[in-house]
Short mmCIF file of C-alpha atoms and ligand atoms in Angstrom, two decimals:
data_model
loop_
_atom_site.label_atom_id
_atom_site.label_comp_id
_atom_site.label_asym_id
_atom_site.label_seq_id
_atom_site.Cartn_x
_atom_site.Cartn_y
_atom_site.Cartn_z
CA MET A 1 3.35 -97.35 65.60
CA THR A 2 3.21 -93.60 64.85
CA GLU A 3 3.09 -90.70 67.27
CA GLU A 4 -0.62 -90.33 66.46
CA ASP A 5 -1.55 -93.90 67.49
CA GLY A 6 -3.18 -94.10 70.89
CA LYS A 7 -4.36 -90.49 70.84
CA THR A 8 -8.01 -89.66 71.54
CA PRO A 9 -10.00 -88.16 68.61
CA MET A 10 -9.74 -84.68 70.16
CA GLU A 11 -5.98 -85.07 70.72
CA LYS A 12 -5.61 -85.96 67.05
CA ILE A 13 -7.48 -82.80 66.00
CA VAL A 14 -5.35 -80.67 68.35
CA SER A 15 -2.18 -82.30 67.08
CA LEU A 16 -3.09 -81.88 63.39
CA SER A 17 -4.07 -78.26 64.04
CA ARG A 18 -0.74 -77.53 65.72
CA ARG A 19 1.39 -79.52 63.26
CA ARG A 20 -0.09 -78.10 60.08
CA GLY A 21 -0.61 -74.50 61.22
CA PHE A 22 -4.35 -74.31 61.83
CA ILE A 23 -4.35 -73.37 65.51
CA PHE A 24 -1.56 -72.68 68.02
CA PRO A 25 -1.72 -72.04 71.78
CA SER A 26 -1.62 -68.30 72.42
CA SER A 27 1.78 -66.90 73.45
CA GLU A 28 3.24 -70.38 73.10
CA ILE A 29 6.89 -69.32 73.51
CA TYR A 30 5.96 -68.19 77.04
CA GLY A 31 4.22 -71.47 77.84
CA GLY A 32 0.83 -70.48 76.45
CA LEU A 33 -2.06 -68.53 77.97
CA SER A 34 -4.82 -70.71 79.30
CA SER A 35 -7.85 -70.97 77.01
CA CYS A 36 -6.62 -68.50 74.40
CA TRP A 37 -5.72 -69.64 70.88
CA ASP A 38 -4.04 -68.23 67.78
CA TYR A 39 -5.15 -69.16 64.28
CA GLY A 40 -2.20 -70.03 62.03
CA PRO A 41 -1.83 -69.59 58.26
CA LEU A 42 -4.31 -72.37 57.41
CA GLY A 43 -6.60 -71.73 60.38
CA VAL A 44 -7.10 -68.08 59.52
CA GLU A 45 -8.13 -69.02 55.96
CA MET A 46 -10.56 -71.62 57.26
CA LYS A 47 -12.01 -69.29 59.88
CA ARG A 48 -12.52 -66.55 57.29
CA ASN A 49 -14.23 -69.08 55.02
CA VAL A 50 -16.63 -70.11 57.80
CA LYS A 51 -17.43 -66.46 58.49
CA GLN A 52 -17.88 -65.68 54.81
CA ALA A 53 -20.19 -68.69 54.28
CA TRP A 54 -22.32 -67.45 57.20
CA TRP A 55 -22.22 -63.82 56.05
CA HIS A 56 -23.23 -64.81 52.54
CA ALA A 57 -26.14 -66.97 53.73
CA ILE A 58 -27.37 -64.54 56.39
CA VAL A 59 -26.67 -61.10 54.88
CA GLN A 60 -25.56 -60.98 51.24
CA SER A 61 -28.04 -63.47 49.80
CA ARG A 62 -31.06 -61.91 51.55
CA ASP A 63 -32.99 -58.67 51.14
CA ASP A 64 -34.29 -58.72 54.71
CA VAL A 65 -30.97 -58.67 56.62
CA VAL A 66 -28.27 -55.99 56.85
CA GLY A 67 -24.87 -56.13 58.49
CA LEU A 68 -23.20 -54.14 61.25
CA ASP A 69 -19.81 -53.95 62.95
CA THR A 70 -19.98 -52.35 66.38
CA SER A 71 -17.32 -51.61 68.97
CA ILE A 72 -16.31 -54.09 71.66
CA LEU A 73 -16.36 -51.44 74.40
CA MET A 74 -19.80 -49.97 75.03
CA HIS A 75 -21.45 -47.50 77.38
CA PRO A 76 -21.62 -49.02 80.91
CA LYS A 77 -25.38 -48.59 80.94
CA VAL A 78 -25.69 -51.14 78.14
CA TRP A 79 -24.74 -53.93 80.55
CA GLU A 80 -27.10 -52.63 83.23
CA ALA A 81 -29.97 -52.57 80.75
CA SER A 82 -29.14 -55.96 79.25
CA GLY A 83 -29.09 -57.61 82.67
CA HIS A 84 -25.47 -58.75 82.30
CA LEU A 85 -24.17 -56.73 85.26
CA ALA A 86 -26.70 -58.25 87.62
CA GLY A 87 -27.17 -61.68 86.16
CA PHE A 88 -24.41 -62.84 83.81
CA SER A 89 -22.71 -65.05 86.34
CA ASP A 90 -21.94 -68.67 87.12
CA PRO A 91 -21.79 -70.30 90.57
CA LEU A 92 -18.12 -70.59 91.53
CA VAL A 93 -16.81 -73.07 94.12
CA GLU A 94 -13.23 -73.59 95.25
CA CYS A 95 -11.54 -76.62 96.76
CA LEU A 96 -10.50 -75.86 100.36
CA LYS A 97 -7.34 -77.94 99.91
CA CYS A 98 -5.97 -77.65 96.36
CA HIS A 99 -7.80 -74.37 95.55
CA LEU A 100 -8.91 -75.52 92.11
CA ARG A 101 -12.05 -73.72 91.00
CA TYR A 102 -15.16 -75.19 89.41
CA ARG A 103 -18.62 -74.26 88.22
CA ALA A 104 -20.91 -75.69 90.89
CA ASP A 105 -23.61 -76.51 88.32
CA GLN A 106 -21.16 -78.71 86.38
CA LEU A 107 -20.18 -80.90 89.34
CA GLU A 108 -21.90 -84.13 90.27
CA SER A 109 -21.15 -83.80 94.00
CA GLN A 110 -19.91 -81.16 96.43
CA ILE A 111 -16.46 -82.77 96.59
CA CYS A 112 -13.36 -81.68 94.64
CA PRO A 113 -12.97 -84.04 91.64
CA GLU A 114 -9.18 -83.64 91.85
CA CYS A 115 -8.47 -84.39 95.54
CA ASN A 116 -11.84 -85.45 97.04
CA GLN A 117 -11.83 -82.60 99.57
CA ALA A 118 -14.66 -80.26 100.55
CA LEU A 119 -15.53 -77.20 98.48
CA THR A 120 -16.50 -73.68 99.49
CA ALA A 121 -20.16 -72.64 99.29
CA PRO A 122 -21.03 -71.39 95.77
CA ARG A 123 -20.74 -67.67 95.10
CA GLN A 124 -21.93 -65.92 91.95
CA PHE A 125 -19.03 -64.93 89.71
CA ASN A 126 -19.70 -62.35 86.97
CA LEU A 127 -18.24 -63.52 83.67
CA MET A 128 -17.60 -60.09 82.15
CA PHE A 129 -14.00 -58.87 81.88
CA LYS A 130 -13.53 -55.45 83.44
CA THR A 131 -11.11 -52.76 82.37
CA PHE A 132 -10.74 -48.98 82.68
CA MET A 133 -11.42 -46.32 80.08
CA GLY A 134 -8.76 -43.59 80.13
CA PRO A 135 -5.76 -43.15 82.43
CA VAL A 136 -7.45 -43.27 85.84
CA GLU A 137 -8.31 -46.60 87.37
CA GLU A 138 -11.42 -45.60 89.30
CA GLU A 139 -14.96 -46.93 89.65
CA ALA A 140 -16.38 -44.32 87.28
CA ALA A 141 -14.01 -45.40 84.49
CA ILE A 142 -14.95 -49.10 84.50
CA VAL A 143 -15.96 -50.57 81.16
CA HIS A 144 -16.50 -54.18 80.17
CA LEU A 145 -15.38 -56.23 77.20
CA ARG A 146 -18.60 -57.33 75.54
CA PRO A 147 -19.69 -60.88 76.39
CA GLU A 148 -21.93 -61.05 73.28
CA THR A 149 -22.11 -59.04 70.05
CA ALA A 150 -25.92 -58.83 70.24
CA GLN A 151 -26.07 -55.67 72.39
CA GLY A 152 -24.26 -53.64 69.72
CA ILE A 153 -27.14 -54.51 67.41
CA PHE A 154 -29.93 -53.62 69.86
CA VAL A 155 -28.49 -50.20 70.63
CA ASN A 156 -28.24 -49.47 66.90
CA PHE A 157 -31.80 -50.59 66.12
CA GLU A 158 -33.02 -47.02 65.60
CA ASN A 159 -29.95 -46.05 63.52
CA VAL A 160 -30.40 -48.97 61.17
CA LEU A 161 -34.16 -48.48 60.93
CA THR A 162 -33.87 -44.83 59.94
CA THR A 163 -30.94 -45.25 57.55
CA THR A 164 -32.19 -48.35 55.72
CA ARG A 165 -35.98 -47.84 56.06
CA LYS A 166 -36.39 -51.60 56.49
CA LYS A 167 -39.86 -52.95 57.19
CA LEU A 168 -40.65 -55.78 59.60
CA PRO A 169 -39.63 -58.53 59.51
CA PHE A 170 -35.95 -57.73 59.07
CA GLY A 171 -32.65 -58.63 60.65
CA ILE A 172 -29.33 -57.11 61.65
CA ALA A 173 -26.27 -59.36 61.68
CA GLN A 174 -22.79 -59.01 63.08
CA GLN A 175 -19.64 -61.03 63.56
CA GLY A 176 -16.95 -60.22 66.09
CA LYS A 177 -15.00 -60.98 69.21
CA SER A 178 -16.67 -61.62 72.55
CA PHE A 179 -15.03 -62.19 75.91
CA ARG A 180 -16.12 -64.24 78.92
CA ASN A 181 -14.08 -64.91 82.01
CA GLU A 182 -15.25 -68.53 82.03
CA ILE A 183 -14.61 -70.42 85.28
CA THR A 184 -13.83 -73.62 83.44
CA THR A 185 -12.56 -73.73 79.89
CA GLY A 186 -11.27 -76.52 77.74
CA ASN A 187 -11.86 -78.97 74.96
CA PHE A 188 -9.50 -76.98 72.75
CA ILE A 189 -11.29 -74.04 71.09
CA PHE A 190 -14.74 -75.20 72.27
CA ARG A 191 -14.79 -72.98 75.36
CA SER A 192 -12.30 -70.15 75.58
CA ARG A 193 -12.22 -66.76 77.21
CA GLU A 194 -11.78 -64.83 73.97
CA PHE A 195 -13.84 -66.12 71.07
CA GLU A 196 -15.76 -64.96 68.04
CA GLN A 197 -19.51 -64.92 67.49
CA MET A 198 -21.77 -64.67 64.46
CA GLU A 199 -25.14 -63.32 65.57
CA LEU A 200 -28.34 -62.43 63.82
CA GLU A 201 -31.05 -60.42 65.56
CA PHE A 202 -34.21 -60.83 63.50
CA PHE A 203 -37.00 -58.36 64.37
CA VAL A 204 -40.56 -59.60 63.85
CA ARG A 205 -44.14 -58.62 64.64
CA PRO A 206 -45.27 -59.91 68.04
CA GLY A 207 -47.43 -62.95 67.43
CA THR A 208 -45.30 -64.17 64.53
CA ASP A 209 -42.27 -64.85 66.71
CA MET A 210 -42.66 -68.62 67.09
CA GLU A 211 -43.10 -69.06 63.34
CA TRP A 212 -39.82 -67.20 62.79
CA PHE A 213 -38.15 -69.12 65.60
CA ASP A 214 -38.96 -72.37 63.79
CA TYR A 215 -37.89 -70.89 60.44
CA TRP A 216 -34.47 -69.81 61.70
CA THR A 217 -33.91 -73.07 63.55
CA GLN A 218 -34.36 -74.99 60.28
CA GLU A 219 -32.27 -72.47 58.29
CA ARG A 220 -29.36 -72.82 60.65
CA LEU A 221 -29.51 -76.61 60.76
CA SER A 222 -29.55 -76.67 56.94
CA TRP A 223 -26.57 -74.30 56.78
CA PHE A 224 -24.36 -76.69 58.76
CA ILE A 225 -25.47 -79.62 56.61
CA ARG A 226 -24.97 -77.63 53.36
CA TYR A 227 -21.36 -77.03 54.37
CA GLY A 228 -20.68 -80.67 55.09
CA ILE A 229 -21.63 -81.55 58.66
CA LYS A 230 -23.21 -85.02 58.72
CA PRO A 231 -26.91 -84.72 59.67
CA GLU A 232 -26.58 -87.60 62.16
CA HIS A 233 -24.00 -85.52 64.05
CA LEU A 234 -26.47 -82.68 64.64
CA ARG A 235 -29.47 -82.54 66.93
CA LEU A 236 -31.79 -79.96 68.47
CA ARG A 237 -32.18 -79.60 72.22
CA ALA A 238 -34.94 -77.38 73.57
CA HIS A 239 -34.11 -75.63 76.86
CA GLU A 240 -36.42 -76.31 79.77
CA GLN A 241 -38.33 -73.22 80.94
CA ALA A 242 -36.42 -73.12 84.25
CA ALA A 243 -33.02 -73.15 82.50
CA LEU A 244 -33.72 -70.23 80.12
CA ALA A 245 -31.44 -67.17 80.04
CA HIS A 246 -33.02 -64.11 81.71
CA TYR A 247 -33.97 -62.56 78.35
CA ALA A 248 -35.35 -65.63 76.57
CA ARG A 249 -38.94 -66.78 76.03
CA CYS A 250 -37.69 -70.02 74.55
CA CYS A 251 -34.41 -71.36 73.27
CA SER A 252 -33.09 -74.38 71.39
CA ASP A 253 -29.49 -75.42 71.00
CA ILE A 254 -28.13 -76.94 67.85
CA GLU A 255 -25.86 -79.58 69.33
CA TYR A 256 -23.00 -81.32 67.57
CA LEU A 257 -21.53 -84.68 68.46
CA PHE A 258 -18.07 -83.36 69.42
CA PRO A 259 -15.42 -85.92 70.50
CA MET A 260 -16.34 -85.16 74.15
CA GLY A 261 -20.05 -85.80 73.48
CA TRP A 262 -23.13 -83.82 72.39
CA SER A 263 -22.46 -80.13 73.10
CA GLU A 264 -23.85 -76.74 72.08
CA LEU A 265 -22.75 -75.49 68.68
CA GLU A 266 -25.24 -72.67 68.33
CA GLY A 267 -28.19 -71.27 70.29
CA ILE A 268 -31.44 -70.03 68.78
CA ALA A 269 -33.46 -67.88 71.16
CA ASN A 270 -36.76 -66.08 71.10
CA ARG A 271 -35.76 -62.98 73.08
CA GLY A 272 -39.26 -61.48 72.87
CA ASP A 273 -39.30 -57.70 73.33
CA PHE A 274 -36.98 -57.79 76.37
CA ASP A 275 -33.94 -56.07 74.85
CA LEU A 276 -35.59 -53.18 73.02
CA LYS A 277 -37.80 -52.44 76.04
CA GLN A 278 -34.85 -52.50 78.45
CA HIS A 279 -32.73 -50.20 76.29
CA ALA A 280 -35.70 -47.85 75.85
CA ILE A 281 -36.05 -47.62 79.64
CA PHE A 282 -32.34 -47.14 80.36
CA SER A 283 -31.61 -44.75 77.46
CA GLY A 284 -34.87 -42.81 77.58
CA LYS A 285 -35.18 -43.24 73.77
CA SER A 286 -38.19 -44.80 72.15
CA LEU A 287 -37.03 -48.00 70.48
CA SER A 288 -40.21 -48.90 68.68
CA TYR A 289 -41.32 -49.51 65.11
CA TYR A 290 -44.12 -47.51 63.50
CA ASP A 291 -46.53 -49.91 61.87
CA GLU A 292 -47.95 -48.04 58.85
CA ASP A 293 -50.68 -50.64 58.31
CA ASN A 294 -52.24 -50.33 61.74
CA LYS A 295 -50.99 -46.79 62.44
CA GLU A 296 -49.41 -47.73 65.76
CA ALA A 297 -46.02 -48.02 67.36
CA ILE A 298 -45.01 -51.56 68.27
CA VAL A 299 -41.99 -53.11 69.95
CA PRO A 300 -40.81 -55.98 67.74
CA CYS A 301 -39.89 -59.40 69.09
CA ILE A 302 -36.41 -60.72 68.39
CA ILE A 303 -35.37 -64.12 67.12
CA GLU A 304 -31.65 -64.69 67.62
CA PRO A 305 -29.56 -67.42 66.01
CA SER A 306 -26.24 -67.03 67.84
CA SER A 307 -23.28 -69.03 66.67
CA GLY A 308 -19.66 -69.38 67.80
CA VAL A 309 -17.13 -69.13 64.96
CA ASP A 310 -14.58 -71.21 66.86
CA ARG A 311 -17.11 -73.93 67.68
CA ALA A 312 -18.13 -74.05 64.02
CA VAL A 313 -14.45 -74.36 62.99
CA LEU A 314 -14.00 -77.18 65.53
CA ALA A 315 -17.14 -78.97 64.30
CA PHE A 316 -15.97 -78.76 60.67
CA LEU A 317 -12.53 -80.08 61.65
CA CYS A 318 -13.98 -82.95 63.70
CA ASP A 319 -16.57 -83.90 61.09
CA GLY A 320 -14.08 -83.78 58.23
CA TYR A 321 -11.32 -85.72 59.99
CA ALA A 322 -10.80 -89.30 58.80
CA GLU A 323 -8.10 -91.95 58.71
CA GLU A 324 -8.60 -94.08 55.61
CA PRO A 325 -6.82 -96.93 53.86
CA ASP A 326 -4.56 -95.72 51.03
CA LYS A 327 -2.72 -98.49 49.17
CA ASP A 328 -0.85 -100.38 51.95
CA ASP A 329 -1.02 -97.55 54.41
CA ILE A 330 -3.43 -95.17 56.16
CA ARG A 331 -3.97 -91.60 55.04
CA THR A 332 -5.23 -88.77 57.25
CA VAL A 333 -7.71 -86.61 55.40
CA LEU A 334 -9.93 -83.63 56.15
CA HIS A 335 -13.09 -83.95 54.07
CA LEU A 336 -13.84 -80.22 54.19
CA HIS A 337 -16.44 -78.61 51.92
CA PRO A 338 -14.55 -76.69 49.19
CA ALA A 339 -15.98 -73.39 50.48
CA ILE A 340 -14.57 -74.11 53.97
CA ALA A 341 -11.23 -75.67 52.94
CA PRO A 342 -8.31 -73.24 53.48
CA ILE A 343 -6.70 -74.10 50.14
CA LYS A 344 -8.83 -75.08 47.16
CA VAL A 345 -6.22 -76.30 44.67
CA ALA A 346 -2.60 -77.47 44.91
CA VAL A 347 -0.41 -77.41 41.81
CA LEU A 348 2.20 -80.17 41.85
CA PRO A 349 4.80 -80.43 39.09
CA LEU A 350 6.38 -83.84 38.85
CA SER A 351 9.82 -82.22 38.57
CA LYS A 352 11.39 -78.94 39.72
CA LYS A 353 13.24 -78.65 36.42
CA GLU A 354 12.49 -76.49 33.39
CA PRO A 355 10.55 -76.47 31.17
CA LEU A 356 8.04 -78.37 33.35
CA ALA A 357 8.35 -75.85 36.20
CA GLU A 358 7.54 -72.99 33.85
CA LEU A 359 4.43 -74.76 32.57
CA ALA A 360 3.27 -75.58 36.14
CA LYS A 361 3.93 -72.04 37.40
CA GLY A 362 1.89 -70.61 34.54
CA ILE A 363 -1.02 -72.90 35.48
CA TYR A 364 -0.60 -71.96 39.15
CA SER A 365 -0.75 -68.22 38.47
CA ARG A 366 -3.99 -68.63 36.48
CA ILE A 367 -5.55 -70.75 39.25
CA ARG A 368 -4.56 -68.47 42.12
CA ALA A 369 -6.13 -65.49 40.38
CA ARG A 370 -9.48 -67.18 41.18
CA TRP A 371 -8.95 -69.41 44.22
CA ASN A 372 -6.66 -69.70 47.19
CA ALA A 373 -4.07 -72.14 45.84
CA THR A 374 -0.63 -73.49 46.67
CA TYR A 375 2.40 -74.74 44.75
CA ASP A 376 4.38 -77.70 46.06
CA ASP A 377 7.32 -79.28 44.26
CA ALA A 378 9.08 -80.93 47.23
CA GLN A 379 9.33 -84.70 47.76
CA SER A 380 7.48 -87.56 46.07
CA ILE A 381 4.07 -87.01 44.50
CA GLY A 382 2.52 -89.52 46.94
CA ARG A 383 3.77 -87.53 49.95
CA ARG A 384 2.54 -84.31 48.39
CA TYR A 385 -0.96 -85.78 47.92
CA ARG A 386 -0.90 -86.86 51.58
CA ARG A 387 0.12 -83.39 52.71
CA GLN A 388 -2.78 -81.84 50.82
CA ASP A 389 -5.28 -84.49 52.03
CA GLU A 390 -4.31 -83.74 55.62
CA ILE A 391 -5.17 -80.05 55.28
CA GLY A 392 -8.35 -80.68 53.29
CA THR A 393 -7.32 -79.39 49.83
CA PRO A 394 -10.14 -80.66 47.57
CA LEU A 395 -8.17 -80.80 44.30
CA CYS A 396 -4.59 -81.34 43.17
CA VAL A 397 -3.37 -80.53 39.66
CA THR A 398 -0.32 -82.53 38.60
CA ALA A 399 1.81 -81.54 35.63
CA ASP A 400 4.12 -84.28 34.30
CA PHE A 401 6.49 -84.63 31.35
CA GLN A 402 3.62 -85.82 29.17
CA SER A 403 1.90 -82.46 29.87
CA LEU A 404 4.63 -80.74 27.82
CA GLU A 405 3.66 -82.91 24.87
CA ASP A 406 -0.13 -83.14 25.06
CA GLN A 407 -0.99 -79.97 27.03
CA GLN A 408 -2.95 -82.02 29.55
CA VAL A 409 -2.67 -82.30 33.34
CA THR A 410 -4.03 -84.69 35.96
CA VAL A 411 -6.74 -83.51 38.35
CA ARG A 412 -6.82 -85.57 41.53
CA ASP A 413 -9.88 -85.58 43.78
CA ARG A 414 -9.19 -85.59 47.54
CA ASP A 415 -12.25 -87.63 48.53
CA THR A 416 -12.28 -90.36 45.87
CA MET A 417 -8.56 -90.14 45.04
CA ALA A 418 -9.69 -90.51 41.40
CA GLN A 419 -7.31 -89.00 38.84
CA THR A 420 -8.56 -87.54 35.57
CA ARG A 421 -6.52 -86.29 32.65
CA VAL A 422 -7.87 -82.95 31.35
CA PRO A 423 -6.76 -80.40 28.72
CA ILE A 424 -5.02 -77.36 30.25
CA ALA A 425 -7.23 -75.15 28.07
CA GLU A 426 -10.32 -76.46 29.92
CA LEU A 427 -8.75 -76.69 33.37
CA LEU A 428 -10.25 -73.56 34.97
CA ASP A 429 -13.79 -74.49 33.91
CA ILE A 430 -13.33 -78.03 35.19
CA LEU A 431 -11.98 -76.80 38.55
CA ALA A 432 -14.85 -74.30 38.83
CA GLU A 433 -17.39 -77.06 38.29
CA LYS A 434 -15.76 -79.35 40.86
CA LEU A 435 -15.34 -76.62 43.50
CA GLY A 436 -18.98 -75.50 43.07
N1 GAP B 1 -26.33 -63.50 72.33
C1 GAP B 1 -26.66 -64.81 72.82
C2 GAP B 1 -25.50 -65.56 73.26
O1 GAP B 1 -24.39 -65.04 73.34
P1 GAP B 1 -24.74 -67.92 74.10
O2 GAP B 1 -25.47 -69.25 74.04
O3 GAP B 1 -24.20 -67.50 75.42
O4 GAP B 1 -25.78 -66.86 73.53
C3 GAP B 1 -23.83 -68.15 71.67
O5 GAP B 1 -23.56 -67.92 73.03
C4 GAP B 1 -22.75 -69.01 71.05
O6 GAP B 1 -21.47 -68.43 71.27
C5 GAP B 1 -22.65 -70.43 71.64
O7 GAP B 1 -23.58 -71.32 71.02
C6 GAP B 1 -21.23 -70.80 71.28
O8 GAP B 1 -21.16 -71.26 69.95
C7 GAP B 1 -20.50 -69.46 71.39
N2 GAP B 1 -19.83 -69.35 72.70
C8 GAP B 1 -20.36 -68.95 73.87
N3 GAP B 1 -19.44 -68.97 74.84
C9 GAP B 1 -18.29 -69.41 74.29
C10 GAP B 1 -16.96 -69.66 74.78
N4 GAP B 1 -16.63 -69.42 76.04
N5 GAP B 1 -16.03 -70.11 73.90
C11 GAP B 1 -16.33 -70.33 72.60
N6 GAP B 1 -17.57 -70.12 72.09
C12 GAP B 1 -18.54 -69.66 72.91
#
């Protein structure tokens, strides 16, 4: 019986993340801060890989999308225009006895699930965090931490249009932190109060919006599958008309089968012309596009695939996690796509002693010039393979005493555990082919 036995699948992911340095509770030495998380040495690599894979697919590999990085604090009028000040709220109820708070729309009855007592009537609770700009804490100095990155894109529409001279259809993408004072959080990094988003706002001619909505829905599903999520763990859920956000004409969620059940991984919305029109009204600036073909100004419609970085990280961790037979025992392995895995190659010399160490270190320095790699010479080779499997390292390169004679090393594959002897002179090409 190990410490891991008897844990739920989510508890195992949390435990692995903590133990191996993917994700820690925020401010842990002070007991942690509810629903805030810190990415550790492996987590930060993985998170950056997820963001880079998205950025490459959405921005760098396309001619019709450009990137942006806007500030978290924005002019107060932005949130008036966007509708967030008036409408970005959830119904809050509180238990009259134990004072626990819940989202009324997530409860099955009007009774406290903790102590079976009555709840207060629901009141709307705005999810935006408030703070003050400058030294005086007064009404006029209130600013909000952005609850989505999208608004930074809308208010820069004109700037991007004039500086890039893009023609419709085109998109503007951004990644960055967002903040929501969620009433209920939980399920590890699934729902937190500080999180990161990857959003694309794709501007299209009115009338072509549903075509583009379908296009981006398929693109985003394919992206998750390309990077290793099992297709049977993904599904689309269209929002009913009555449940749509105030800005949306239609919306579908890409849902993932998380350990707690099917839940939203990413939302794809047709925002119509709501945002540009609202910002034009509130700013007094014309936010339209001059259509050279028809010689008229039009307000484009917006298709928005909006993804959570942390939810994507969690989905990759959950989907990759496996406990598999290994000889007479069980190994824990993360079957991460090489592009997502924090470390691509581990170099493992069979002995710490010279001249083998010198040979292995030379190989390591050539590998790390191209990929994020690690060097591990502690404990038995079996334990070292296990350590790398558990953090998802796709390939291990083992140098043994024979390597000194024949200038060959063993490449071990994480998924198949197959071991192949290859010449050191060809090693980099072989690794490149395997890592893709
Ligand atoms: N601009 C549109 C927008 O923000 P959303 O459905 O509210 O839409 C988009 O959020 C994505 O952001 C979600 O699909 C989810 O991946 C992520 N997200 C939203 N709230 C989150 C939270 N509290 N914690 C972690 N991720 C969150």
